[in-house]
């Protein structure tokens, strides 16, 4: 293994750690940003379906 190959492996591990921390930050807590996003999509979908079902 050469130094460039080892460096790429180290970079990948660091990116994965940062990605995991970001995902944890977005999903943590009772009122997380991801939960609020899904709730907003659900509300919009309910409004859309109620308007479409009107005669």
mmCIF file of N, CA and C in Angstrom:
data_model
loop_
_atom_site.group_PDB
_atom_site.id
_atom_site.type_symbol
_atom_site.label_atom_id
_atom_site.label_comp_id
_atom_site.label_asym_id
_atom_site.label_seq_id
_atom_site.Cartn_x
_atom_site.Cartn_y
_atom_site.Cartn_z
ATOM 1 N N UNK A 1 0.849 -1.185 0.000
ATOM 2 C CA UNK A 1 0.000 0.000 0.000
ATOM 3 C C UNK A 1 0.888 1.239 0.000
ATOM 4 N N UNK A 2 0.548 2.166 -0.852
ATOM 5 C CA UNK A 2 1.334 3.388 -0.870
ATOM 6 C C UNK A 2 0.676 4.465 -0.004
ATOM 7 N N UNK A 3 1.366 5.571 0.169
ATOM 8 C CA UNK A 3 0.894 6.631 1.060
ATOM 9 C C UNK A 3 -0.392 7.277 0.561
ATOM 10 N N UNK A 4 -0.542 7.425 -0.765
ATOM 11 C CA UNK A 4 -1.746 8.053 -1.319
ATOM 12 C C UNK A 4 -2.977 7.195 -1.047
ATOM 13 N N UNK A 5 -2.834 5.894 -1.159
ATOM 14 C CA UNK A 5 -3.949 4.992 -0.904
ATOM 15 C C UNK A 5 -4.362 5.042 0.567
ATOM 16 N N UNK A 6 -3.401 5.089 1.458
ATOM 17 C CA UNK A 6 -3.702 5.168 2.893
ATOM 18 C C UNK A 6 -4.370 6.497 3.224
ATOM 19 N N UNK A 7 -3.926 7.576 2.558
ATOM 20 C CA UNK A 7 -4.508 8.889 2.803
ATOM 21 C C UNK A 7 -5.975 8.910 2.375
ATOM 22 N N UNK A 8 -6.281 8.279 1.241
ATOM 23 C CA UNK A 8 -7.670 8.221 0.789
ATOM 24 C C UNK A 8 -8.535 7.460 1.783
ATOM 25 N N UNK A 9 -8.011 6.402 2.331
ATOM 26 C CA UNK A 9 -8.756 5.646 3.330
ATOM 27 C C UNK A 9 -9.009 6.456 4.582
ATOM 28 N N UNK A 10 -8.030 7.238 4.998
ATOM 29 C CA UNK A 10 -8.181 8.108 6.161
ATOM 30 C C UNK A 10 -9.229 9.170 5.889
ATOM 31 N N UNK A 11 -9.214 9.754 4.703
ATOM 32 C CA UNK A 11 -10.186 10.790 4.346
ATOM 33 C C UNK A 11 -11.597 10.233 4.367
ATOM 34 N N UNK A 12 -11.777 9.044 3.821
ATOM 35 C CA UNK A 12 -13.094 8.426 3.800
ATOM 36 C C UNK A 12 -13.604 8.214 5.220
ATOM 37 N N UNK A 13 -12.766 7.746 6.095
ATOM 38 C CA UNK A 13 -13.171 7.524 7.489
ATOM 39 C C UNK A 13 -13.571 8.843 8.139
ATOM 40 N N UNK A 14 -12.826 9.905 7.873
ATOM 41 C CA UNK A 14 -13.162 11.206 8.459
ATOM 42 C C UNK A 14 -14.477 11.730 7.920
ATOM 43 N N UNK A 15 -14.711 11.583 6.613
ATOM 44 C CA UNK A 15 -15.977 12.017 6.033
ATOM 45 C C UNK A 15 -17.147 11.236 6.618
ATOM 46 N N UNK A 16 -16.976 9.951 6.825
ATOM 47 C CA UNK A 16 -18.045 9.144 7.400
ATOM 48 C C UNK A 16 -18.364 9.553 8.830
ATOM 49 N N UNK A 17 -17.344 9.894 9.604
ATOM 50 C CA UNK A 17 -17.569 10.353 10.978
ATOM 51 C C UNK A 17 -18.334 11.671 10.975
ATOM 52 N N UNK A 18 -17.941 12.591 10.120
ATOM 53 C CA UNK A 18 -18.622 13.892 10.039
ATOM 54 C C UNK A 18 -20.059 13.699 9.568
ATOM 55 N N UNK A 19 -20.266 12.843 8.570
ATOM 56 C CA UNK A 19 -21.613 12.571 8.077
ATOM 57 C C UNK A 19 -22.486 11.972 9.176
ATOM 58 N N UNK A 20 -21.940 11.055 9.942
ATOM 59 C CA UNK A 20 -22.696 10.448 11.043
ATOM 60 C C UNK A 20 -23.075 11.494 12.083
ATOM 61 N N UNK A 21 -22.172 12.411 12.394
ATOM 62 C CA UNK A 21 -22.481 13.470 13.362
ATOM 63 C C UNK A 21 -23.567 14.407 12.850
ATOM 64 N N UNK A 22 -23.528 14.729 11.566
ATOM 65 C CA UNK A 22 -24.556 15.596 10.989
ATOM 66 C C UNK A 22 -25.917 14.912 11.024
ATOM 67 N N UNK A 23 -25.956 13.640 10.670
ATOM 68 C CA UNK A 23 -27.215 12.895 10.713
ATOM 69 C C UNK A 23 -27.754 12.831 12.135
ATOM 70 N N UNK A 24 -26.889 12.596 13.090
ATOM 71 C CA UNK A 24 -27.320 12.554 14.491
ATOM 72 C C UNK A 24 -27.869 13.902 14.930
ATOM 73 N N UNK A 25 -27.236 14.983 14.520
ATOM 74 C CA UNK A 25 -27.699 16.319 14.893
ATOM 75 C C UNK A 25 -29.063 16.618 14.282
ATOM 76 N N UNK A 26 -29.303 16.140 13.061
ATOM 77 C CA UNK A 26 -30.580 16.409 12.401
ATOM 78 C C UNK A 26 -31.727 15.561 12.953
ATOM 79 N N UNK A 27 -31.408 14.413 13.521
ATOM 80 C CA UNK A 27 -32.462 13.513 13.982
ATOM 81 C C UNK A 27 -32.612 13.476 15.497
ATOM 82 N N UNK A 28 -31.787 14.177 16.233
ATOM 83 C CA UNK A 28 -31.831 14.105 17.697
ATOM 84 C C UNK A 28 -32.904 15.041 18.250
ATOM 85 N N UNK A 29 -33.467 14.639 19.340
ATOM 86 C CA UNK A 29 -34.408 15.488 20.054
ATOM 87 C C UNK A 29 -35.851 15.228 19.672
ATOM 88 N N UNK A 30 -36.750 15.701 20.521
ATOM 89 C CA UNK A 30 -38.177 15.465 20.275
ATOM 90 C C UNK A 30 -38.734 16.288 19.113
ATOM 91 N N UNK A 31 -38.145 17.434 18.830
ATOM 92 C CA UNK A 31 -38.643 18.311 17.765
ATOM 93 C C UNK A 31 -37.507 18.557 16.778
ATOM 94 N N UNK A 32 -36.984 17.489 16.210
ATOM 95 C CA UNK A 32 -35.817 17.577 15.341
ATOM 96 C C UNK A 32 -36.177 18.205 13.994
ATOM 97 N N UNK A 33 -35.200 18.756 13.308
ATOM 98 C CA UNK A 33 -35.468 19.340 11.985
ATOM 99 C C UNK A 33 -36.051 18.342 10.990
ATOM 100 N N UNK A 34 -35.597 17.103 11.033
ATOM 101 C CA UNK A 34 -36.132 16.084 10.122
ATOM 102 C C UNK A 34 -37.594 15.802 10.441
ATOM 103 N N UNK A 35 -37.917 15.718 11.717
ATOM 104 C CA UNK A 35 -39.306 15.475 12.124
ATOM 105 C C UNK A 35 -40.202 16.627 11.672
ATOM 106 N N UNK A 36 -39.739 17.856 11.844
ATOM 107 C CA UNK A 36 -40.520 19.014 11.409
ATOM 108 C C UNK A 36 -40.701 19.018 9.893
ATOM 109 N N UNK A 37 -39.666 18.603 9.153
ATOM 110 C CA UNK A 37 -39.761 18.537 7.694
ATOM 111 C C UNK A 37 -40.818 17.524 7.272
ATOM 112 N N UNK A 38 -40.805 16.338 7.883
ATOM 113 C CA UNK A 38 -41.795 15.318 7.542
ATOM 114 C C UNK A 38 -43.207 15.774 7.910
ATOM 115 N N UNK A 39 -43.352 16.466 9.036
ATOM 116 C CA UNK A 39 -44.661 16.982 9.418
ATOM 117 C C UNK A 39 -45.155 18.013 8.407
ATOM 118 N N UNK A 40 -44.263 18.880 7.940
ATOM 119 C CA UNK A 40 -44.641 19.887 6.946
ATOM 120 C C UNK A 40 -45.076 19.221 5.645
ATOM 121 N N UNK A 41 -44.347 18.185 5.204
ATOM 122 C CA UNK A 41 -44.746 17.454 4.003
ATOM 123 C C UNK A 41 -46.110 16.814 4.196
ATOM 124 N N UNK A 42 -46.351 16.245 5.375
ATOM 125 C CA UNK A 42 -47.641 15.614 5.657
ATOM 126 C C UNK A 42 -48.780 16.610 5.620
ATOM 127 N N UNK A 43 -48.579 17.782 6.202
ATOM 128 C CA UNK A 43 -49.616 18.815 6.193
ATOM 129 C C UNK A 43 -49.910 19.282 4.774
ATOM 130 N N UNK A 44 -48.861 19.494 3.991
ATOM 131 C CA UNK A 44 -49.049 19.917 2.596
ATOM 132 C C UNK A 44 -49.796 18.841 1.808
ATOM 133 N N UNK A 45 -49.466 17.598 2.034
ATOM 134 C CA UNK A 45 -50.124 16.504 1.321
ATOM 135 C C UNK A 45 -51.597 16.438 1.697
ATOM 136 N N UNK A 46 -51.910 16.637 2.994
ATOM 137 C CA UNK A 46 -53.309 16.635 3.427
ATOM 138 C C UNK A 46 -54.081 17.762 2.751
ATOM 139 N N UNK A 47 -53.490 18.940 2.694
ATOM 140 C CA UNK A 47 -54.148 20.070 2.035
ATOM 141 C C UNK A 47 -54.363 19.765 0.549
ATOM 142 N N UNK A 48 -53.350 19.223 -0.083
ATOM 143 C CA UNK A 48 -53.446 18.898 -1.505
ATOM 144 C C UNK A 48 -54.550 17.885 -1.767
ATOM 145 N N UNK A 49 -54.576 16.805 -0.987
ATOM 146 C CA UNK A 49 -55.579 15.771 -1.217
ATOM 147 C C UNK A 49 -56.983 16.279 -0.911
ATOM 148 N N UNK A 50 -57.135 17.135 0.078
ATOM 149 C CA UNK A 50 -58.470 17.668 0.373
ATOM 150 C C UNK A 50 -58.943 18.583 -0.737
ATOM 151 N N UNK A 51 -58.049 19.349 -1.332
ATOM 152 C CA UNK A 51 -58.429 20.233 -2.452
ATOM 153 C C UNK A 51 -58.730 19.428 -3.705
ATOM 154 N N UNK A 52 -57.980 18.374 -3.951
ATOM 155 C CA UNK A 52 -58.204 17.555 -5.145
ATOM 156 C C UNK A 52 -59.521 16.794 -5.033
ATOM 157 N N UNK A 53 -59.906 16.404 -3.822
ATOM 158 C CA UNK A 53 -61.123 15.594 -3.657
ATOM 159 C C UNK A 53 -62.393 16.437 -3.722
ATOM 160 N N UNK A 54 -62.273 17.741 -3.722
ATOM 161 C CA UNK A 54 -63.468 18.588 -3.830
ATOM 162 C C UNK A 54 -64.045 18.516 -5.243
ATOM 163 N N UNK A 55 -65.368 18.587 -5.335
ATOM 164 C CA UNK A 55 -65.987 18.521 -6.672
ATOM 165 C C UNK A 55 -65.746 19.780 -7.490
#
